[in-house]
Short mmCIF file of C-alpha atoms and ligand atoms in Angstrom, two decimals:
data_model
loop_
_atom_site.label_atom_id
_atom_site.label_comp_id
_atom_site.label_asym_id
_atom_site.label_seq_id
_atom_site.Cartn_x
_atom_site.Cartn_y
_atom_site.Cartn_z
CA UNK A 1 -34.68 -9.53 -8.83
CA UNK A 2 -31.83 -8.05 -10.88
CA UNK A 3 -28.50 -8.50 -9.08
CA UNK A 4 -27.09 -5.04 -8.30
CA UNK A 5 -23.93 -4.46 -10.25
CA UNK A 6 -20.60 -4.13 -8.50
CA UNK A 7 -20.47 -0.68 -10.05
CA UNK A 8 -23.85 0.58 -8.87
CA UNK A 9 -23.40 2.78 -5.88
CA UNK A 10 -26.09 2.49 -3.28
CA UNK A 11 -23.95 2.99 -0.18
CA UNK A 12 -22.92 6.45 -1.22
CA UNK A 13 -25.48 8.79 0.24
CA UNK A 14 -23.78 12.06 -0.69
CA UNK A 15 -23.57 11.40 -4.43
CA UNK A 16 -26.24 8.77 -4.80
CA UNK A 17 -25.41 7.31 -8.15
CA UNK A 18 -21.81 8.17 -8.82
CA UNK A 19 -19.43 5.21 -8.42
CA UNK A 20 -16.11 6.92 -7.93
CA UNK A 21 -12.68 5.52 -8.83
CA UNK A 22 -9.61 7.56 -7.94
CA UNK A 23 -5.85 7.18 -7.71
CA UNK A 24 -2.76 8.12 -9.57
CA UNK A 25 -2.19 7.58 -13.30
CA UNK A 26 0.80 5.37 -12.41
CA UNK A 27 2.26 3.67 -9.37
CA UNK A 28 5.63 5.37 -8.91
CA UNK A 29 6.93 4.54 -5.46
CA UNK A 30 5.54 2.79 -2.41
CA UNK A 31 5.43 6.17 -0.61
CA UNK A 32 3.69 7.97 -3.50
CA UNK A 33 0.94 5.35 -3.51
CA UNK A 34 0.50 5.28 0.27
CA UNK A 35 0.43 9.09 0.53
CA UNK A 36 -1.99 9.53 -2.41
CA UNK A 37 -4.31 6.82 -1.12
CA UNK A 38 -4.28 7.97 2.51
CA UNK A 39 -5.18 11.49 1.40
CA UNK A 40 -7.92 10.19 -0.92
CA UNK A 41 -9.53 8.41 1.99
CA UNK A 42 -9.20 11.55 4.13
CA UNK A 43 -10.39 14.20 1.64
CA UNK A 44 -12.71 12.17 -0.59
CA UNK A 45 -14.46 9.52 1.49
CA UNK A 46 -16.98 9.12 -1.37
CA UNK A 47 -14.39 7.11 -3.38
CA UNK A 48 -15.44 3.51 -3.97
CA UNK A 49 -12.43 2.04 -5.72
CA UNK A 50 -8.74 2.94 -6.07
CA UNK A 51 -6.74 2.90 -9.32
CA UNK A 52 -3.08 2.99 -10.38
CA UNK A 53 -1.34 1.92 -13.58
CA UNK A 54 1.38 -0.71 -13.01
CA UNK A 55 2.13 -1.43 -16.67
CA UNK A 56 1.73 1.76 -18.71
CA UNK A 57 0.91 1.66 -22.41
CA UNK A 58 2.75 4.79 -23.57
CA UNK A 59 2.26 6.07 -27.10
CA UNK A 60 6.00 6.57 -27.67
CA UNK A 61 8.82 4.39 -26.31
CA UNK A 62 11.52 5.49 -23.88
CA UNK A 63 9.24 7.28 -21.43
CA UNK A 64 8.23 5.85 -18.08
CA UNK A 65 6.43 2.55 -18.84
CA UNK A 66 5.38 1.64 -15.33
CA UNK A 67 7.03 -0.04 -12.37
CA UNK A 68 5.67 -3.47 -13.22
CA UNK A 69 4.96 -6.44 -11.07
CA UNK A 70 6.65 -5.26 -7.88
CA UNK A 71 4.17 -2.37 -7.53
CA UNK A 72 1.27 -4.81 -7.23
CA UNK A 73 1.84 -5.44 -3.51
CA UNK A 74 2.44 -1.74 -2.86
CA UNK A 75 -1.01 -0.98 -4.31
CA UNK A 76 -2.83 -3.87 -2.67
CA UNK A 77 -1.30 -3.05 0.76
CA UNK A 78 -2.09 0.69 0.47
CA UNK A 79 -5.68 -0.17 -0.43
CA UNK A 80 -6.10 -2.64 2.41
CA UNK A 81 -4.73 -0.05 4.84
CA UNK A 82 -7.67 2.24 4.12
CA UNK A 83 -10.14 -0.53 3.53
CA UNK A 84 -10.72 0.18 -0.15
CA UNK A 85 -10.57 -2.18 -3.15
CA UNK A 86 -7.94 -1.54 -5.86
CA UNK A 87 -7.88 -1.72 -9.66
CA UNK A 88 -5.20 -1.81 -12.35
CA UNK A 89 -4.99 -1.94 -16.13
CA UNK A 90 -4.23 -5.29 -17.75
CA UNK A 91 -3.10 -5.72 -21.36
CA UNK A 92 -2.29 -9.44 -21.53
CA UNK A 93 -2.99 -12.80 -19.90
CA UNK A 94 0.15 -12.64 -17.78
CA UNK A 95 -0.97 -9.30 -16.30
CA UNK A 96 -4.31 -10.87 -15.37
CA UNK A 97 -2.59 -13.78 -13.69
CA UNK A 98 -0.14 -11.55 -11.75
CA UNK A 99 -2.85 -9.09 -10.69
CA UNK A 100 -5.19 -11.78 -9.41
CA UNK A 101 -2.38 -13.56 -7.66
CA UNK A 102 -1.46 -10.32 -5.84
CA UNK A 103 -5.08 -9.77 -4.72
CA UNK A 104 -6.10 -6.91 -7.06
CA UNK A 105 -9.89 -6.54 -6.79
CA UNK A 106 -10.93 -5.07 -10.19
CA UNK A 107 -9.20 -4.96 -13.59
CA UNK A 108 -9.58 -2.65 -16.53
CA UNK A 109 -8.75 -2.89 -20.22
CA UNK A 110 -7.15 0.28 -21.60
CA UNK A 111 -8.06 2.18 -24.74
CA UNK A 112 -5.03 0.93 -26.66
CA UNK A 113 -5.99 -2.68 -25.95
CA UNK A 114 -9.72 -2.41 -26.69
CA UNK A 115 -8.81 -1.61 -30.27
CA UNK A 116 -7.38 -5.08 -30.74
CA UNK A 117 -9.74 -8.11 -30.74
CA UNK A 118 -6.64 -10.34 -30.37
CA UNK A 119 -5.58 -8.65 -27.16
CA UNK A 120 -9.12 -8.54 -25.76
CA UNK A 121 -9.61 -12.23 -26.54
CA UNK A 122 -6.32 -13.09 -24.89
CA UNK A 123 -7.46 -11.28 -21.73
CA UNK A 124 -10.96 -12.84 -21.97
CA UNK A 125 -9.41 -16.34 -22.17
CA UNK A 126 -7.37 -15.62 -19.03
CA UNK A 127 -10.61 -14.54 -17.22
CA UNK A 128 -12.52 -17.78 -17.80
CA UNK A 129 -13.72 -19.19 -14.48
CA UNK A 130 -12.48 -16.18 -12.53
CA UNK A 131 -14.84 -13.90 -10.62
CA UNK A 132 -13.47 -10.40 -10.91
CA UNK A 133 -15.20 -7.19 -12.04
CA UNK A 134 -13.87 -5.77 -15.34
CA UNK A 135 -13.98 -2.25 -16.72
CA UNK A 136 -13.53 -1.73 -20.45
CA UNK A 137 -12.35 1.62 -21.79
CA UNK A 138 -13.50 2.77 -25.20
CA UNK A 139 -11.04 2.16 -28.09
CA UNK A 140 -8.92 5.19 -29.03
CA UNK A 141 -10.83 5.54 -32.28
CA UNK A 142 -14.51 6.54 -32.30
CA UNK A 143 -15.86 3.08 -33.07
CA UNK A 144 -18.80 1.90 -31.03
CA UNK A 145 -18.80 -1.63 -32.55
CA UNK A 146 -15.21 -2.19 -31.47
CA UNK A 147 -16.09 -1.09 -27.92
CA UNK A 148 -19.17 -3.34 -27.83
CA UNK A 149 -17.21 -6.19 -29.34
CA UNK A 150 -14.67 -6.01 -26.49
CA UNK A 151 -17.51 -5.96 -23.91
CA UNK A 152 -19.06 -9.03 -25.60
CA UNK A 153 -15.76 -10.93 -25.57
CA UNK A 154 -15.41 -10.37 -21.83
CA UNK A 155 -19.08 -11.29 -21.26
CA UNK A 156 -18.57 -14.50 -23.23
CA UNK A 157 -15.73 -15.44 -20.86
CA UNK A 158 -18.39 -15.58 -18.12
CA UNK A 159 -17.54 -12.26 -16.38
CA UNK A 160 -20.66 -10.95 -14.64
CA UNK A 161 -19.67 -7.50 -13.40
CA UNK A 162 -18.74 -5.30 -16.32
CA UNK A 163 -18.62 -1.53 -16.69
CA UNK A 164 -17.67 0.56 -19.69
CA UNK A 165 -15.37 3.56 -19.28
CA UNK A 166 -15.67 6.54 -21.60
CA UNK A 167 -12.26 8.23 -21.92
CA UNK A 168 -12.74 10.12 -25.17
CA UNK A 169 -11.30 9.52 -28.64
CA UNK A 170 -8.06 10.47 -30.39
CA UNK A 171 -8.26 13.03 -33.14
CA UNK A 172 -5.65 14.34 -35.55
CA UNK A 173 -6.93 17.90 -35.16
CA UNK A 174 -5.90 19.86 -32.07
CA UNK A 175 -8.89 20.51 -29.88
CA UNK A 176 -9.38 21.84 -26.37
CA UNK A 177 -9.58 18.21 -25.23
CA UNK A 178 -6.79 15.63 -25.11
CA UNK A 179 -9.35 13.12 -26.36
CA UNK A 180 -12.56 14.36 -27.98
CA UNK A 181 -15.59 13.26 -25.92
CA UNK A 182 -18.04 12.42 -28.77
CA UNK A 183 -20.76 12.07 -26.13
CA UNK A 184 -23.08 10.60 -28.73
CA UNK A 185 -21.06 7.39 -28.62
CA UNK A 186 -21.47 6.53 -24.90
CA UNK A 187 -25.08 7.76 -25.19
CA UNK A 188 -25.67 5.26 -28.01
CA UNK A 189 -23.96 2.53 -25.99
CA UNK A 190 -26.38 3.29 -23.12
CA UNK A 191 -29.29 3.13 -25.53
CA UNK A 192 -28.20 -0.27 -26.79
CA UNK A 193 -27.11 -1.64 -23.41
CA UNK A 194 -29.23 0.20 -20.79
CA UNK A 195 -28.20 -2.16 -17.97
CA UNK A 196 -24.46 -1.64 -18.47
CA UNK A 197 -22.92 0.87 -16.08
CA UNK A 198 -20.91 3.58 -17.86
CA UNK A 199 -18.20 5.46 -16.05
CA UNK A 200 -16.67 8.66 -17.36
CA UNK A 201 -12.91 9.33 -17.21
CA UNK A 202 -12.70 13.15 -17.38
CA UNK A 203 -8.92 12.98 -16.78
CA UNK A 204 -8.07 11.42 -20.13
CA UNK A 205 -10.83 13.34 -21.97
CA UNK A 206 -9.71 16.72 -20.63
CA UNK A 207 -5.97 16.22 -20.38
CA UNK A 208 -5.77 19.21 -18.03
CA UNK A 209 -6.75 19.76 -14.43
CA UNK A 210 -9.16 22.66 -14.94
CA UNK A 211 -11.40 20.57 -17.17
CA UNK A 212 -12.01 17.82 -14.57
CA UNK A 213 -14.81 19.60 -12.68
CA UNK A 214 -16.90 20.68 -15.68
CA UNK A 215 -16.45 17.33 -17.48
CA UNK A 216 -17.47 15.42 -14.28
CA UNK A 217 -20.59 17.52 -14.02
CA UNK A 218 -21.32 17.04 -17.71
CA UNK A 219 -21.02 13.28 -17.21
CA UNK A 220 -23.55 13.45 -14.35
CA UNK A 221 -25.90 15.52 -16.50
CA UNK A 222 -25.70 12.86 -19.16
CA UNK A 223 -26.65 10.08 -16.75
CA UNK A 224 -23.31 8.41 -16.42
CA UNK A 225 -23.03 5.97 -13.51
CA UNK A 226 -19.63 6.95 -12.19
CA UNK A 227 -16.32 8.71 -12.58
CA UNK A 228 -12.67 7.65 -12.80
CA UNK A 229 -10.46 10.57 -11.82
CA UNK A 230 -6.63 10.54 -11.74
CA UNK A 231 -5.55 11.77 -8.33
CA UNK A 232 -1.98 12.23 -7.05
CA UNK A 233 -0.79 13.78 -3.75
CA UNK A 234 1.65 15.97 -5.76
CA UNK A 235 0.31 16.11 -9.35
CA UNK A 236 2.98 18.43 -10.75
CA UNK A 237 5.64 15.85 -9.89
CA UNK A 238 3.76 12.89 -11.40
CA UNK A 239 5.80 10.62 -13.68
CA UNK A 240 2.95 10.38 -16.21
CA UNK A 241 -0.03 12.55 -17.09
CA UNK A 242 1.07 15.32 -14.71
CA UNK A 243 -1.08 18.01 -16.34
CA UNK A 244 -4.38 16.22 -15.77
CA UNK A 245 -3.97 14.84 -12.26
CA UNK A 246 -5.59 16.61 -9.29
CA UNK A 247 -4.88 16.50 -5.56
CA UNK A 248 -7.08 14.42 -3.22
CA UNK A 249 -8.22 17.67 -1.64
CA UNK A 250 -9.42 19.00 -5.03
CA UNK A 251 -11.07 15.65 -5.71
CA UNK A 252 -13.00 15.98 -2.47
CA UNK A 253 -14.19 19.47 -3.48
CA UNK A 254 -15.27 18.33 -6.91
CA UNK A 255 -17.19 15.34 -5.61
CA UNK A 256 -18.91 17.42 -2.92
CA UNK A 257 -20.13 20.07 -5.32
CA UNK A 258 -21.22 17.59 -8.00
CA UNK A 259 -24.94 17.81 -8.78
CA UNK A 260 -26.10 14.25 -9.29
CA UNK A 261 -29.54 14.80 -10.65
CA UNK A 262 -30.59 11.41 -11.90
CA UNK A 263 -34.32 11.84 -11.58
CA UNK A 264 -36.11 10.00 -14.36
CA UNK A 265 -38.88 11.81 -16.21
CA UNK A 266 -40.30 9.23 -18.56
CA UNK A 267 -43.94 9.09 -17.51
CA UNK A 268 -46.56 11.23 -19.19
CA UNK A 269 -48.56 13.49 -16.81
CA UNK A 270 -45.77 13.61 -14.25
CA UNK A 271 -44.69 17.11 -15.40
CA UNK A 272 -47.43 18.65 -17.60
CA UNK A 273 -45.17 21.46 -18.74
CA UNK A 274 -42.47 19.03 -19.88
CA UNK A 275 -45.15 17.02 -21.66
CA UNK A 276 -46.19 20.06 -23.67
CA UNK A 277 -42.58 20.68 -24.76
CA UNK A 278 -42.14 17.03 -25.64
CA UNK A 279 -45.28 16.94 -27.73
CA UNK A 280 -43.94 19.91 -29.69
CA UNK A 281 -40.53 18.24 -30.09
CA UNK A 282 -42.11 14.98 -31.33
CA UNK A 283 -44.22 16.89 -33.87
CA UNK A 284 -41.13 18.75 -35.13
CA UNK A 285 -39.09 15.52 -35.26
CA UNK A 286 -41.73 13.89 -37.39
CA UNK A 287 -41.79 16.89 -39.62
CA UNK A 288 -37.94 16.84 -39.98
CA UNK A 289 -38.10 13.13 -40.86
CA UNK A 290 -40.79 13.69 -43.49
CA UNK A 291 -38.75 16.53 -45.00
CA UNK A 292 -35.63 14.37 -45.04
CA UNK A 293 -37.49 11.55 -46.78
CA UNK A 294 -38.83 14.02 -49.37
CA UNK A 295 -35.34 15.44 -49.88
CA UNK A 296 -33.82 12.02 -50.44
CA UNK A 297 -36.50 11.12 -52.97
CA UNK A 298 -35.61 14.22 -54.96
CA UNK A 299 -31.90 13.32 -54.65
CA UNK A 300 -32.71 9.98 -56.13
CA UNK A 301 -34.49 11.54 -59.09
CA UNK A 302 -31.53 13.87 -59.59
CA UNK A 303 -29.34 10.75 -59.60
CA UNK A 304 -31.35 9.20 -62.43
CA UNK A 305 -31.14 12.46 -64.33
CA UNK A 306 -27.39 12.80 -63.85
CA UNK A 307 -26.85 9.23 -65.02
CA UNK A 308 -28.88 9.91 -68.16
CA UNK A 309 -27.00 13.11 -68.93
CA UNK A 310 -23.57 11.78 -67.87
CA UNK A 311 -23.22 14.38 -65.10
CA UNK A 312 -20.95 13.59 -62.15
CA UNK A 313 -22.70 12.76 -58.89
CA UNK A 314 -20.61 15.03 -56.71
CA UNK A 315 -20.54 18.67 -57.78
CA UNK A 316 -17.96 20.45 -55.56
CA UNK A 317 -19.09 23.99 -56.47
CA UNK A 318 -22.76 23.27 -55.89
CA UNK A 319 -21.87 21.57 -52.55
CA UNK A 320 -19.73 24.55 -51.46
CA UNK A 321 -22.60 26.90 -52.20
CA UNK A 322 -25.06 24.69 -50.27
CA UNK A 323 -22.79 24.62 -47.23
CA UNK A 324 -22.26 28.38 -47.39
CA UNK A 325 -25.98 29.02 -47.49
CA UNK A 326 -26.67 26.62 -44.61
CA UNK A 327 -23.88 28.11 -42.46
CA UNK A 328 -25.16 31.65 -43.04
CA UNK A 329 -28.68 30.55 -42.07
CA UNK A 330 -27.27 28.82 -38.97
CA UNK A 331 -25.35 31.90 -37.95
CA UNK A 332 -28.47 34.07 -38.17
CA UNK A 333 -30.47 31.56 -36.17
CA UNK A 334 -28.14 30.69 -33.36
CA UNK A 335 -27.09 27.26 -34.71
CA UNK A 336 -23.42 26.44 -34.33
CA UNK A 337 -21.13 26.10 -37.31
CA UNK A 338 -19.97 22.61 -36.31
CA UNK A 339 -23.55 21.44 -35.86
CA UNK A 340 -24.67 22.68 -39.28
CA UNK A 341 -21.57 21.43 -41.02
CA UNK A 342 -21.83 17.93 -39.50
CA UNK A 343 -25.60 17.79 -40.20
CA UNK A 344 -25.15 18.76 -43.81
CA UNK A 345 -22.23 16.38 -44.30
CA UNK A 346 -24.46 13.55 -43.08
CA UNK A 347 -27.31 14.60 -45.38
CA UNK A 348 -24.93 14.97 -48.31
CA UNK A 349 -23.35 11.57 -47.73
CA UNK A 350 -26.75 9.96 -47.72
CA UNK A 351 -27.67 11.78 -50.96
CA UNK A 352 -24.45 10.54 -52.61
CA UNK A 353 -25.23 6.99 -51.43
CA UNK A 354 -28.71 7.19 -52.94
CA UNK A 355 -27.45 8.59 -56.24
CA UNK A 356 -24.69 6.00 -56.44
CA UNK A 357 -27.19 3.15 -55.97
CA UNK A 358 -30.13 4.35 -58.04
C1 PEP B 1 -4.88 5.27 -17.82
O1 PEP B 1 -6.00 5.09 -17.32
O2 PEP B 1 -3.92 5.69 -17.19
C2 PEP B 1 -4.71 5.07 -19.26
C3 PEP B 1 -3.57 4.73 -19.79
O3 PEP B 1 -5.85 5.32 -19.94
P1 PEP B 1 -6.34 5.10 -21.44
O4 PEP B 1 -6.28 3.61 -21.68
O5 PEP B 1 -7.70 5.68 -21.35
O6 PEP B 1 -5.40 5.90 -22.31
MN1 MN B 2 -3.15 8.34 -17.25
#
């Protein structure tokens, strides 16, 4: 029998599959922790694990960088008082040692650490021979290999209970999100590592309170295994990430109204109507693939021709016209501009690859 993961939630009857982690962005004072945690227990009894940052990796210096070591016992004591385990972020071997010594139950590696194989390896070495569940946030850049590499380093240290946390990805462009979700990345992680629990952190994706509920629901719709939500008894006064934290009362409301529909529908005949749709989709997918293959073969021939005639591979005017035509078609047929643009960029890149190689 497969050992149930630390992060699979079977005890939670209200939200069957969501493993919920809540607590403030940062530990600020002993009272702030105690008050936030007592209220979490009161308003959101579904919560499975508490969180608080003790050492804070801030993008710019001279802002609040965490209370440090002395907050460890505040957090552990506040957790014990409500009978809940606690978790913190670690970014180096010394953090691991201090956290375990203080009795912290679960550790996580933050986005700014996952980007560095040196840091991850340093943490992995400190974890050898230790039995503690570890959560690994995605790196700040949208790089699945780097995320998987960090997971593998921790696995190789012998850690058994591992979960990934999706917290979105930095982008230079301003978007409605603080960190762009790129849902396709955690979805691909799940495809490659189906047994690995993936928890969504809507707080760092959204960056603002009003996005927590829709993002949490979106995560459930996409089959995530849990949520990590920053929760503070007085969010507006928080010393870090004030705009994205919610009250324990609000957390309780969000968790109660969450639709956790995790029903699998993989067997043929189970839902005949769904089967009909899926047969149609499979037929169209095959057709799309055949057309793409045909398109790439023509690209290749064009490549040979261009080489013979000394014509440049990339023709900016021709490309601009192609995109314009595709966007106009998309607009008339209810296909979003971003979707069409990204699709055509992918196709164009592949064409250029082919023409460069041929
Ligand atoms: C956090 O969880 O408070 C944090 C710093 O997150 P991230 O590593 O996702 O930025
Ligand atoms: Mn935070």
